Coordinates of C-alpha atoms and ligand atoms in Angstrom, one line a residue:
M1 CA 158.0 -224.5 -151.7
K2 CA 155.7 -221.6 -152.6
K3 CA 152.7 -221.8 -150.7
L4 CA 149.6 -223.5 -152.5
L5 CA 147.4 -220.5 -152.0
D6 CA 150.1 -218.3 -153.6
Q7 CA 150.4 -220.4 -156.5
I8 CA 146.7 -220.3 -157.1
T9 CA 146.8 -216.4 -156.5
Q10 CA 149.6 -216.4 -159.1
T11 CA 147.5 -218.2 -161.7
M12 CA 144.6 -216.0 -160.9
E13 CA 146.6 -213.0 -161.3
D14 CA 148.1 -213.9 -164.7
A15 CA 144.5 -214.4 -165.9
F16 CA 143.2 -210.9 -164.6
E17 CA 146.1 -209.3 -166.4
A18 CA 145.8 -211.4 -169.6
L19 CA 142.3 -209.8 -169.6
G20 CA 143.5 -206.3 -168.9
F21 CA 142.4 -206.3 -165.2
E22 CA 144.4 -205.2 -162.4
K23 CA 146.0 -208.1 -160.6
K24 CA 145.3 -206.5 -157.1
F25 CA 141.8 -208.1 -157.3
A26 CA 142.8 -211.6 -157.9
R27 CA 143.4 -212.5 -154.3
V28 CA 142.2 -216.2 -153.6
T29 CA 141.2 -217.4 -150.3
V30 CA 140.3 -220.9 -148.9
S31 CA 136.5 -221.0 -149.4
N32 CA 134.2 -220.4 -146.4
R33 CA 131.6 -223.0 -148.2
P34 CA 133.6 -226.1 -148.5
D35 CA 130.5 -228.0 -149.6
L36 CA 130.7 -225.8 -152.7
C37 CA 134.1 -225.4 -153.6
E38 CA 137.8 -225.6 -152.1
F39 CA 139.1 -221.9 -152.8
Q40 CA 137.5 -218.8 -154.0
C41 CA 138.0 -215.4 -155.3
N42 CA 135.9 -212.4 -154.9
G43 CA 137.7 -209.9 -156.8
A44 CA 135.0 -209.8 -159.6
M45 CA 132.7 -208.0 -157.5
A46 CA 135.1 -205.3 -156.8
L47 CA 136.4 -205.2 -160.3
A48 CA 132.9 -204.7 -161.5
K49 CA 132.5 -201.5 -159.8
Q50 CA 135.5 -200.0 -161.2
E51 CA 134.8 -201.3 -164.7
K52 CA 130.8 -200.5 -164.4
K53 CA 129.8 -203.9 -165.4
A54 CA 127.8 -206.6 -163.9
P55 CA 129.8 -208.6 -161.6
I56 CA 128.7 -212.0 -163.0
D57 CA 129.8 -211.0 -166.4
I58 CA 133.0 -210.4 -165.3
A59 CA 133.4 -213.3 -163.1
E60 CA 132.2 -215.5 -166.4
Q61 CA 135.1 -213.9 -168.3
I62 CA 137.7 -214.9 -165.9
A63 CA 136.2 -218.4 -165.4
E64 CA 136.6 -218.7 -169.3
Q65 CA 140.1 -217.6 -169.1
I66 CA 141.3 -220.3 -166.5
R67 CA 138.9 -223.0 -167.1
E68 CA 141.5 -225.0 -169.0
H69 CA 144.3 -224.5 -166.8
A70 CA 145.8 -227.8 -165.4
M71 CA 145.8 -226.2 -162.0
F72 CA 141.9 -226.6 -161.6
E73 CA 139.4 -229.4 -161.9
E74 CA 136.4 -227.0 -161.8
V75 CA 135.9 -223.5 -162.2
S76 CA 132.4 -221.9 -161.9
A77 CA 131.2 -218.2 -161.8
V78 CA 128.2 -217.9 -159.4
K79 CA 125.9 -215.0 -158.8
P80 CA 126.4 -212.3 -157.8
G81 CA 129.9 -212.6 -158.9
F82 CA 131.9 -215.4 -156.9
L83 CA 134.6 -217.5 -158.5
N84 CA 134.4 -220.8 -157.1
L85 CA 137.4 -223.1 -157.4
K86 CA 138.4 -226.7 -157.1
L87 CA 141.9 -227.9 -157.4
A88 CA 142.8 -230.4 -160.0
K89 CA 143.7 -233.8 -158.3
K90 CA 146.8 -234.4 -160.2
Y91 CA 148.0 -230.9 -159.3
L92 CA 147.5 -231.5 -155.7
A93 CA 149.0 -234.8 -155.7
E94 CA 152.3 -233.3 -157.3
Y95 CA 152.2 -230.7 -154.6
L96 CA 152.3 -233.3 -152.0
K97 CA 154.8 -235.4 -153.9
E98 CA 157.1 -232.2 -153.5
M99 CA 156.4 -232.1 -150.0
S100 CA 157.3 -235.6 -149.3
M101 CA 160.6 -235.3 -151.3
D102 CA 161.6 -232.8 -148.7
A103 CA 160.8 -235.1 -145.8
E104 CA 164.5 -235.8 -145.3
S105 CA 165.3 -232.4 -144.4
G106 CA 162.3 -232.5 -142.1
K107 CA 160.8 -229.2 -143.5
Y108 CA 158.0 -230.7 -145.8
G109 CA 158.3 -227.7 -148.0
C110 CA 158.4 -225.1 -145.6
E111 CA 160.9 -222.4 -146.5
R112 CA 163.5 -220.7 -144.4
V113 CA 162.9 -217.0 -144.0
E114 CA 164.8 -215.0 -146.6
K115 CA 166.8 -213.0 -144.0
P116 CA 167.2 -215.1 -140.9
Q117 CA 167.3 -212.9 -137.8
T118 CA 169.0 -213.3 -134.3
I119 CA 166.1 -213.2 -131.9
M120 CA 166.4 -213.5 -128.1
I121 CA 163.6 -214.8 -126.3
D122 CA 163.1 -214.1 -122.5
Y123 CA 160.9 -216.8 -121.0
G124 CA 160.9 -219.2 -118.1
G125 CA 161.6 -216.3 -115.5
P126 CA 161.8 -218.7 -112.3
N127 CA 163.1 -217.2 -109.1
V128 CA 165.9 -218.9 -107.4
A129 CA 165.1 -220.7 -104.2
K130 CA 161.3 -220.7 -105.1
P131 CA 159.8 -224.0 -106.4
L132 CA 158.2 -223.6 -109.9
H133 CA 154.6 -223.4 -109.6
V134 CA 151.8 -223.5 -112.1
G135 CA 152.2 -219.7 -112.6
H136 CA 155.6 -220.4 -114.3
L137 CA 154.0 -222.9 -116.8
R138 CA 152.7 -220.6 -119.3
S139 CA 155.9 -218.8 -120.0
A140 CA 158.0 -221.9 -120.2
V141 CA 155.5 -223.7 -122.6
I142 CA 154.8 -220.6 -124.9
G143 CA 158.2 -219.4 -124.9
E144 CA 159.7 -222.8 -125.8
S145 CA 157.2 -223.2 -128.6
I146 CA 157.9 -219.7 -130.2
K147 CA 161.7 -220.6 -130.0
R148 CA 161.1 -223.8 -131.9
M149 CA 159.0 -222.2 -134.5
G150 CA 161.8 -219.5 -135.1
I151 CA 164.5 -222.1 -135.4
F152 CA 162.2 -224.3 -137.7
L153 CA 162.1 -221.2 -140.2
G154 CA 165.9 -220.9 -140.0
N155 CA 166.4 -218.0 -137.3
T156 CA 168.9 -218.0 -134.8
M157 CA 166.7 -218.3 -131.5
I158 CA 168.5 -217.5 -128.2
G159 CA 166.4 -218.5 -125.2
D160 CA 167.4 -216.8 -121.9
V161 CA 165.8 -218.0 -118.7
H162 CA 166.4 -214.6 -116.9
L163 CA 166.6 -216.1 -113.4
G164 CA 165.3 -214.0 -110.5
D165 CA 168.5 -214.1 -108.4
W166 CA 169.1 -210.7 -107.1
G167 CA 166.3 -209.5 -104.9
L168 CA 165.4 -209.5 -101.4
Q169 CA 164.8 -213.3 -101.4
M170 CA 168.5 -213.9 -101.4
G171 CA 168.8 -211.7 -98.1
L172 CA 165.9 -213.6 -96.6
I173 CA 167.6 -216.9 -97.2
I174 CA 170.7 -215.8 -96.0
T175 CA 169.2 -214.4 -92.7
E176 CA 167.3 -217.3 -92.1
L177 CA 170.3 -219.5 -92.5
K178 CA 172.3 -217.3 -90.2
F179 CA 169.6 -217.6 -87.6
R180 CA 169.5 -221.4 -87.8
K181 CA 173.3 -222.1 -88.5
P182 CA 175.4 -219.3 -87.2
Q183 CA 178.5 -221.4 -86.7
L184 CA 179.0 -221.6 -90.5
P185 CA 182.0 -220.1 -91.9
Y186 CA 180.0 -217.8 -94.3
F187 CA 179.0 -215.9 -91.1
N188 CA 182.4 -215.5 -89.6
S189 CA 183.9 -212.3 -90.6
A190 CA 187.5 -213.7 -89.6
H191 CA 187.3 -216.4 -92.0
V192 CA 190.3 -216.8 -94.2
G193 CA 190.8 -219.0 -97.3
E194 CA 188.3 -221.0 -99.1
Y195 CA 184.8 -221.8 -98.2
P196 CA 183.4 -225.4 -98.2
E197 CA 182.5 -226.8 -101.5
E198 CA 179.5 -228.6 -100.3
P199 CA 176.4 -226.6 -99.9
P200 CA 175.2 -226.1 -96.3
F201 CA 171.5 -227.4 -97.4
T202 CA 169.6 -229.3 -100.1
I203 CA 166.9 -228.1 -102.5
A204 CA 164.3 -229.3 -100.0
E205 CA 165.7 -227.4 -97.2
L206 CA 166.1 -224.2 -99.4
E207 CA 162.4 -224.6 -100.7
E208 CA 161.5 -224.8 -97.0
I209 CA 163.7 -221.9 -95.8
Y210 CA 162.6 -219.1 -98.2
P211 CA 158.8 -219.2 -97.2
T212 CA 159.5 -219.6 -93.6
A213 CA 161.9 -216.4 -93.8
S214 CA 159.4 -214.6 -96.1
K215 CA 156.8 -215.2 -93.5
K216 CA 159.0 -213.9 -90.4
S217 CA 159.9 -210.9 -92.5
K218 CA 156.3 -209.8 -92.9
E219 CA 155.5 -210.5 -89.2
D220 CA 158.7 -209.1 -87.7
E221 CA 160.1 -205.6 -88.8
R222 CA 163.5 -206.2 -87.4
Y223 CA 163.9 -209.3 -89.2
K224 CA 163.0 -207.8 -92.6
E225 CA 165.6 -205.0 -91.7
K226 CA 168.2 -207.6 -91.2
A227 CA 167.3 -209.3 -94.4
M228 CA 167.4 -206.1 -96.2
Q229 CA 170.9 -205.5 -94.8
A230 CA 171.9 -208.9 -95.7
T231 CA 170.9 -208.1 -99.4
Y232 CA 172.8 -204.9 -99.4
D233 CA 175.8 -206.6 -98.0
L234 CA 175.6 -209.5 -100.5
Q235 CA 175.4 -207.0 -103.3
H236 CA 178.3 -204.9 -101.8
G237 CA 180.9 -207.6 -101.7
N238 CA 180.5 -209.4 -98.5
K239 CA 182.6 -212.5 -99.2
G240 CA 180.9 -215.0 -97.0
Y241 CA 177.6 -214.0 -98.5
Q242 CA 178.7 -214.3 -102.0
A243 CA 180.0 -217.9 -101.5
L244 CA 176.5 -218.7 -100.1
W245 CA 174.7 -217.2 -102.8
N246 CA 176.9 -219.2 -105.2
H247 CA 175.8 -222.3 -103.3
I248 CA 172.1 -221.2 -103.3
I249 CA 172.3 -220.5 -107.2
K250 CA 173.9 -223.9 -107.9
V251 CA 171.4 -226.1 -105.8
S252 CA 168.5 -224.0 -107.2
V253 CA 169.5 -224.0 -110.9
D254 CA 170.4 -227.8 -110.8
D255 CA 166.8 -228.6 -109.7
L256 CA 165.2 -226.1 -112.0
K257 CA 167.0 -227.6 -115.0
K258 CA 165.6 -231.0 -113.9
N259 CA 162.1 -229.5 -113.9
Y260 CA 162.3 -227.8 -117.1
K261 CA 163.7 -231.1 -118.7
K262 CA 160.7 -232.8 -117.7
L263 CA 158.8 -230.1 -119.4
N264 CA 160.9 -230.7 -122.6
V265 CA 162.2 -226.9 -122.1
S266 CA 165.6 -225.9 -122.5
F267 CA 167.5 -222.5 -122.5
E268 CA 170.5 -221.4 -124.5
L269 CA 171.5 -219.0 -121.7
W270 CA 171.0 -219.3 -117.8
K271 CA 171.8 -215.6 -117.3
G272 CA 170.1 -214.0 -114.3
E273 CA 169.4 -210.6 -113.0
S274 CA 172.6 -210.6 -111.1
D275 CA 174.5 -210.8 -114.4
A276 CA 173.1 -207.3 -115.4
Q277 CA 174.3 -205.6 -112.3
P278 CA 177.9 -204.7 -113.6
Y279 CA 176.2 -202.9 -116.4
I280 CA 174.0 -200.5 -114.4
P281 CA 176.7 -197.8 -113.3
E282 CA 177.7 -197.1 -116.8
M283 CA 174.1 -197.2 -117.9
V284 CA 173.0 -194.7 -115.4
R285 CA 175.7 -192.5 -116.0
R286 CA 174.9 -192.4 -119.9
M287 CA 171.4 -191.6 -119.1
K288 CA 172.2 -188.6 -116.8
D289 CA 174.8 -187.5 -119.3
G290 CA 172.3 -187.6 -122.4
G291 CA 169.9 -185.6 -120.2
Y292 CA 167.3 -188.4 -119.9
A293 CA 167.5 -189.1 -116.3
Y294 CA 166.4 -186.6 -113.5
I295 CA 165.7 -186.7 -110.0
S296 CA 162.2 -186.5 -109.0
E297 CA 161.2 -187.1 -105.2
G298 CA 164.6 -188.2 -104.6
A299 CA 164.4 -190.8 -107.1
L300 CA 166.3 -191.2 -110.6
V301 CA 163.5 -191.5 -113.3
V302 CA 163.1 -191.1 -117.0
D303 CA 160.0 -189.9 -118.5
V304 CA 158.5 -192.3 -121.0
K305 CA 154.8 -190.9 -121.5
E306 CA 154.0 -189.9 -125.3
E307 CA 151.6 -187.3 -126.5
T308 CA 149.4 -190.1 -128.1
D309 CA 148.9 -192.0 -124.9
A310 CA 145.3 -192.7 -123.9
K311 CA 146.2 -193.3 -120.3
E312 CA 149.0 -191.9 -118.2
I313 CA 152.2 -193.8 -118.5
P314 CA 154.2 -193.0 -115.2
P315 CA 157.9 -192.3 -115.6
C316 CA 160.2 -195.3 -115.5
M317 CA 162.3 -195.4 -112.2
I318 CA 166.1 -196.0 -112.5
L319 CA 167.4 -195.8 -109.0
K320 CA 165.4 -195.5 -105.7
S321 CA 166.1 -192.4 -103.5
D322 CA 168.6 -194.3 -101.6
G323 CA 170.5 -195.3 -104.7
A324 CA 169.3 -199.0 -104.8
S325 CA 168.3 -200.4 -108.2
L326 CA 165.1 -202.1 -109.1
Y327 CA 163.4 -204.7 -111.3
N328 CA 163.3 -201.9 -114.0
T329 CA 167.2 -201.0 -113.7
T330 CA 168.0 -204.9 -114.1
D331 CA 165.9 -205.3 -117.0
L332 CA 167.4 -202.1 -118.6
A333 CA 170.8 -203.3 -118.0
T334 CA 170.0 -206.6 -119.3
I335 CA 169.1 -205.2 -122.6
V336 CA 172.4 -203.4 -122.6
Q337 CA 174.3 -206.5 -122.0
R338 CA 172.0 -208.6 -124.6
M339 CA 172.8 -205.6 -127.1
E340 CA 176.7 -205.8 -126.5
A341 CA 176.8 -209.7 -126.6
F342 CA 174.3 -210.6 -129.5
H343 CA 173.1 -207.7 -131.3
P344 CA 169.7 -209.2 -131.6
N345 CA 167.2 -208.1 -134.3
Q346 CA 164.4 -208.8 -131.7
I347 CA 163.9 -209.4 -128.0
I348 CA 160.5 -211.2 -127.2
Y349 CA 159.5 -211.5 -123.7
V350 CA 157.0 -214.1 -122.8
V351 CA 155.8 -212.8 -119.4
D352 CA 152.3 -212.6 -117.5
K353 CA 150.3 -209.9 -119.2
R354 CA 150.0 -208.1 -115.9
Q355 CA 153.5 -206.8 -116.4
D356 CA 152.4 -205.0 -119.6
L357 CA 152.7 -201.5 -118.4
Y358 CA 155.8 -202.4 -116.7
F359 CA 157.3 -203.4 -120.1
T360 CA 155.8 -200.5 -122.0
Q361 CA 158.0 -198.3 -119.6
V362 CA 161.1 -200.4 -120.0
F363 CA 160.8 -200.5 -123.7
R364 CA 160.3 -196.8 -124.1
C365 CA 163.0 -195.9 -121.8
A366 CA 165.4 -198.4 -123.6
K367 CA 164.5 -196.8 -127.0
K368 CA 164.6 -193.2 -125.9
T369 CA 168.0 -193.5 -124.0
G370 CA 169.5 -195.4 -127.2
I371 CA 170.0 -198.7 -125.4
V372 CA 168.4 -200.4 -128.3
S373 CA 168.9 -199.1 -131.9
E374 CA 166.0 -198.0 -133.8
D375 CA 166.1 -201.5 -135.8
T376 CA 166.0 -203.5 -132.9
Q377 CA 162.4 -204.8 -131.9
L378 CA 161.3 -205.2 -128.6
Y379 CA 158.2 -207.2 -128.3
F380 CA 156.0 -208.1 -125.1
L381 CA 154.1 -211.2 -125.6
G382 CA 151.8 -211.1 -122.4
F383 CA 150.0 -214.3 -121.5
G384 CA 146.8 -214.5 -119.5
T385 CA 146.1 -216.5 -116.3
M386 CA 145.6 -220.1 -115.9
N387 CA 142.6 -220.7 -113.9
G388 CA 140.8 -223.5 -112.2
K389 CA 137.3 -224.8 -112.9
D390 CA 136.0 -222.1 -110.6
G391 CA 137.4 -219.3 -112.8
K392 CA 140.0 -218.3 -110.1
P393 CA 143.7 -218.7 -110.6
F394 CA 144.6 -222.6 -110.6
K395 CA 145.2 -223.8 -106.7
T396 CA 145.7 -227.1 -105.1
R397 CA 142.5 -228.6 -103.7
D398 CA 143.3 -227.0 -100.3
G399 CA 144.0 -223.6 -101.8
G400 CA 147.6 -223.5 -101.8
V401 CA 149.9 -222.8 -104.6
M402 CA 150.5 -225.9 -107.0
R403 CA 153.7 -226.9 -107.5
L404 CA 154.5 -227.5 -111.1
E405 CA 156.0 -230.8 -110.2
S406 CA 152.9 -232.2 -108.3
L407 CA 150.7 -231.0 -111.3
L408 CA 152.7 -232.9 -113.7
T409 CA 153.2 -236.1 -111.6
D410 CA 149.1 -236.1 -110.8
I411 CA 148.5 -236.0 -114.6
E412 CA 151.2 -238.6 -115.3
T413 CA 149.3 -240.8 -112.8
T414 CA 146.0 -240.3 -114.5
M415 CA 147.7 -241.1 -117.7
Y416 CA 149.3 -244.2 -116.4
E417 CA 145.8 -245.5 -115.1
K418 CA 144.3 -245.0 -118.4
I419 CA 147.1 -246.9 -120.3
V420 CA 146.7 -249.8 -118.0
A421 CA 142.9 -249.8 -118.3
N422 CA 143.1 -249.7 -121.8
Q423 CA 145.5 -252.6 -122.4
K424 CA 144.4 -255.6 -124.2
E425 CA 145.2 -258.9 -122.4
N426 CA 147.4 -260.0 -125.1
Q427 CA 149.6 -256.9 -125.7
Q428 CA 150.7 -255.8 -122.2
M429 CA 153.1 -253.0 -122.1
D430 CA 155.9 -253.6 -119.6
D431 CA 155.6 -251.3 -116.5
E432 CA 158.7 -249.1 -117.4
L433 CA 157.3 -248.4 -121.0
A434 CA 153.8 -247.7 -119.6
R435 CA 155.1 -245.1 -117.1
Q436 CA 157.2 -243.5 -119.9
T437 CA 154.5 -243.4 -122.2
A438 CA 152.2 -242.0 -119.5
A439 CA 154.6 -239.2 -119.1
Q440 CA 154.8 -238.5 -122.7
I441 CA 151.0 -238.3 -123.0
A442 CA 150.7 -236.2 -119.9
L443 CA 153.0 -233.6 -121.2
S444 CA 150.9 -233.5 -124.6
A445 CA 147.9 -232.8 -122.5
V446 CA 149.3 -230.2 -120.4
K447 CA 151.2 -228.3 -123.2
Y448 CA 148.6 -228.8 -125.8
G449 CA 145.7 -227.6 -123.3
D450 CA 147.7 -224.5 -122.7
L451 CA 148.9 -223.7 -126.2
S452 CA 145.6 -224.3 -128.0
N453 CA 144.4 -221.1 -126.2
Q454 CA 145.2 -217.8 -127.6
A455 CA 148.2 -216.8 -125.3
S456 CA 146.8 -213.4 -124.0
K457 CA 143.6 -214.9 -122.9
D458 CA 142.9 -216.4 -119.5
Y459 CA 142.0 -220.1 -119.7
I460 CA 140.7 -222.9 -117.6
F461 CA 142.9 -225.7 -116.8
D462 CA 140.6 -228.5 -117.1
V463 CA 142.4 -231.9 -116.3
D464 CA 139.7 -234.0 -117.3
R465 CA 139.2 -232.3 -120.6
F466 CA 142.8 -232.0 -121.2
T467 CA 143.5 -235.5 -120.4
S468 CA 140.7 -237.0 -122.7
F469 CA 141.6 -239.2 -125.7
E470 CA 138.8 -237.6 -127.5
G471 CA 138.2 -233.9 -128.7
N472 CA 140.5 -231.1 -129.2
T473 CA 143.3 -232.4 -126.9
G474 CA 147.0 -233.3 -127.0
P475 CA 146.2 -237.1 -126.0
Y476 CA 143.9 -237.3 -129.2
I477 CA 146.6 -235.9 -131.3
L478 CA 149.0 -238.5 -130.0
Y479 CA 146.3 -241.1 -130.3
T480 CA 146.0 -240.1 -134.1
I481 CA 149.8 -240.4 -134.7
V482 CA 150.0 -243.8 -132.9
R483 CA 147.2 -245.0 -135.1
I484 CA 149.1 -244.0 -138.2
K485 CA 152.3 -245.6 -137.1
S486 CA 150.6 -248.8 -136.2
I487 CA 149.1 -249.1 -139.8
L488 CA 152.5 -248.1 -141.4
N489 CA 154.2 -250.8 -139.1
K490 CA 151.7 -253.4 -140.0
Y491 CA 152.2 -252.7 -143.7
E492 CA 155.9 -253.0 -143.4
Q493 CA 155.5 -256.4 -141.3
A494 CA 153.6 -257.6 -144.2
G495 CA 156.6 -257.5 -146.1
N496 CA 156.3 -254.2 -148.0
E497 CA 158.8 -251.5 -148.7
R498 CA 157.9 -248.3 -147.0
K499 CA 160.4 -245.8 -148.8
N500 CA 160.0 -243.9 -151.9
L501 CA 156.3 -244.0 -152.0
Y502 CA 154.4 -241.0 -153.4
V503 CA 150.8 -239.8 -153.0
G504 CA 148.6 -240.2 -155.9
E505 CA 145.3 -238.4 -157.1
A506 CA 142.6 -238.5 -154.5
H507 CA 140.1 -241.3 -154.9
S508 CA 137.6 -239.9 -152.4
E509 CA 136.3 -236.7 -151.0
S510 CA 137.9 -237.5 -147.6
E511 CA 141.2 -238.4 -149.2
K512 CA 141.2 -235.0 -151.1
A513 CA 140.2 -233.2 -147.9
L514 CA 143.0 -234.7 -146.2
Q515 CA 145.5 -233.8 -149.1
L516 CA 144.3 -230.2 -149.0
E517 CA 144.9 -230.0 -145.3
L518 CA 148.5 -231.3 -145.8
A519 CA 149.2 -228.5 -148.2
R520 CA 148.5 -225.9 -145.9
F521 CA 151.5 -226.8 -143.6
N522 CA 154.0 -224.1 -144.7
G523 CA 151.6 -221.6 -144.7
I524 CA 150.6 -222.2 -141.2
I525 CA 154.1 -222.3 -139.9
E526 CA 154.8 -219.2 -141.3
S527 CA 151.9 -217.3 -140.3
A528 CA 152.1 -218.7 -136.8
F529 CA 155.5 -217.5 -136.3
A530 CA 154.6 -214.1 -137.7
E531 CA 151.7 -213.8 -135.2
L532 CA 153.9 -215.6 -132.5
A533 CA 150.6 -217.6 -132.2
P534 CA 151.3 -221.4 -131.4
H535 CA 147.4 -221.8 -130.9
R536 CA 147.2 -221.6 -134.8
I537 CA 149.6 -224.7 -135.0
C538 CA 147.3 -226.4 -132.5
A539 CA 144.4 -225.6 -134.6
Y540 CA 146.0 -227.0 -137.6
V541 CA 147.1 -230.1 -136.0
Y542 CA 143.6 -230.7 -134.8
D543 CA 142.2 -230.1 -138.4
L544 CA 144.6 -232.3 -139.7
A545 CA 144.0 -235.3 -137.3
N546 CA 140.3 -234.9 -138.0
A547 CA 140.7 -235.2 -141.7
L548 CA 143.0 -238.2 -141.2
N549 CA 140.6 -239.8 -138.8
H550 CA 137.8 -239.2 -141.6
F551 CA 139.9 -240.6 -144.3
Y552 CA 140.7 -243.8 -142.1
H553 CA 137.1 -244.6 -141.1
E554 CA 136.1 -244.4 -145.0
T555 CA 139.0 -246.2 -146.5
K556 CA 140.1 -249.7 -146.3
I557 CA 143.9 -249.4 -146.4
L558 CA 145.6 -252.5 -145.3
S559 CA 143.3 -254.8 -147.3
E560 CA 143.2 -252.7 -150.4
E561 CA 143.9 -255.0 -153.4
D562 CA 144.9 -252.5 -155.8
V563 CA 148.6 -252.3 -154.9
A564 CA 149.3 -249.0 -156.6
L565 CA 146.4 -247.5 -155.0
Q566 CA 147.5 -248.9 -151.4
K567 CA 151.1 -247.6 -152.1
S568 CA 149.5 -244.0 -152.5
Y569 CA 147.6 -244.4 -149.3
I570 CA 150.6 -245.3 -147.4
A571 CA 152.4 -242.5 -148.8
L572 CA 149.7 -240.2 -147.7
L573 CA 149.7 -241.6 -144.2
E574 CA 153.6 -241.2 -143.9
L575 CA 153.1 -237.6 -145.0
T576 CA 150.5 -237.0 -142.6
R577 CA 152.5 -238.7 -139.8
G578 CA 155.6 -236.4 -140.6
V579 CA 153.6 -233.2 -140.8
L580 CA 151.9 -234.1 -137.5
E581 CA 155.0 -235.1 -135.7
T582 CA 156.9 -232.1 -137.0
C583 CA 153.9 -229.8 -135.7
I584 CA 154.1 -231.4 -132.3
D585 CA 157.8 -231.1 -132.2
V586 CA 157.6 -227.5 -132.8
L587 CA 155.0 -227.2 -129.9
G588 CA 157.3 -229.0 -128.0
F589 CA 156.1 -232.5 -127.3
S590 CA 156.4 -235.8 -128.9
A591 CA 154.5 -238.9 -129.6
P592 CA 155.0 -242.5 -128.3
E593 CA 155.0 -245.5 -130.6
R594 CA 152.1 -247.1 -128.8
M595 CA 149.6 -246.0 -126.1
Ligands
LIG1 N1 161.1 -213.5 -112.3 C1 159.9 -212.7 -112.9 C2 158.6 -212.9 -112.0 O1 158.7 -213.9 -111.4 C3 159.6 -212.8 -114.4 C4 160.8 -212.3 -115.2 C5 160.4 -211.9 -116.6 N2 161.4 -211.3 -117.4 C6 161.9 -210.3 -117.2 N3 163.0 -209.8 -118.2 N4 161.7 -209.4 -116.6 O2 157.8 -212.1 -112.3

């Protein structure tokens, strides 16, 4: 469906042209004075300068031209030269009817992009053997939402978790394990045949081994050397270490999948840094042959600075002086791999904004050395830090790193207690359902709390505010949806048919305001994706929920006696529910039936 605003602009353009004016002046916007009108066009003012006439005269002339148009209920020219517009109720109702007819497809009038793209999205970015902590939350939550928006609009989105599975942390774990259990076959160079299928540790042990090893390596130089040697051996074909590495990956990935599932986040690809390693030698050879890479202070580098740079952009380092590869090398080789496998039109990276300079180097290097073609876009979506109420990075009460799992569990408990406390005597929810519902609301609190902030900004993770049922929060949105569902259910239980009902002309200000909000849906999704901005969808969902609640408080719905009118109210509620649920699905959470 064409966006409502575009339809109005189209009408305005026709009117301008009919009067011999250029249509470029005819742009219509949503009114910034909703008390006076719904839409406005300020083109008469600019036009007046060109025509050397009084703006108000031109505005009058245009108003005259469109006044009778079926699209408008009211058109007025206001000094100095504004055109104020109110949409005809019938026209608006027709628009919503068309949206409802598209409910089955789940699109509600939102069109697929004309040229669907293949877009890869690099998000999540967890590291093997390290538990997910709050620092990983934003990448997962923002990335997932952007992926869903892209899919909704008809693109092929490929999410890749890009596991950190190849660095020193692997050598550290191997070293510590060897220290604790030297008798394991993985450490016996004379071992022949297969290695055991069962991993020699659980996830809990693994998560304890890594920090212990990491601490030891910082205190003990010799331990660190051993870990570095183990890393080198692993990367250069030590069979026992490779078998061990496979166990570490398997145990870790199983656990990560479980945790991401709780977050309602999933990935198309579970590739890691290790998968890019085979692409490195050939990539480096090309960089050298192409004359891009040269030796500087022993290391192999590629210059990436540009004349227009305001600040110094250091060269991109490809290999260290000892020939070892780096984070950069892996990321570049990953691009080689992605280009080969998928030929994406775009690769979006959802990573902490502190890696901004790093990605500038990587992207420039990839472009310059021809790893990506000119028409593949690399985009860095850097997000800000999640802070505690003290304005410092979010920590546990005793100042430690907060595990994502504990954060979620804490919030689920808070929600569970609220549900139990809110329950009316006569309609107790069974405990199992109450817990499920608590988990659902908790997820909305966390995700909405995060996504409603502009991604690039730091924000304060305020559990009390995020879990409130009032205000701009996830639970408030869910509460609104549940309220609608409950009315719709009651309507149905009274023996009424809910299907094939359509929104009629608005009968009140609040009803029209709700209808106008609904009509913005397709435009919001399009612009949110164009800007990679989930917070735009949050802002919309909040406006829509407020409009619904305002309408609800002013209108008797279930006790309405005029049957036709009641039907159109029900259709309006149904459409609002559909649009709200579609939006939160794109944000990556869902609403319960009751709460
Ligand atoms: N594992 C990395 C970290 O913890 C994030 C990975 C981001 N993605 C990438 N392609 N570099 O910082």
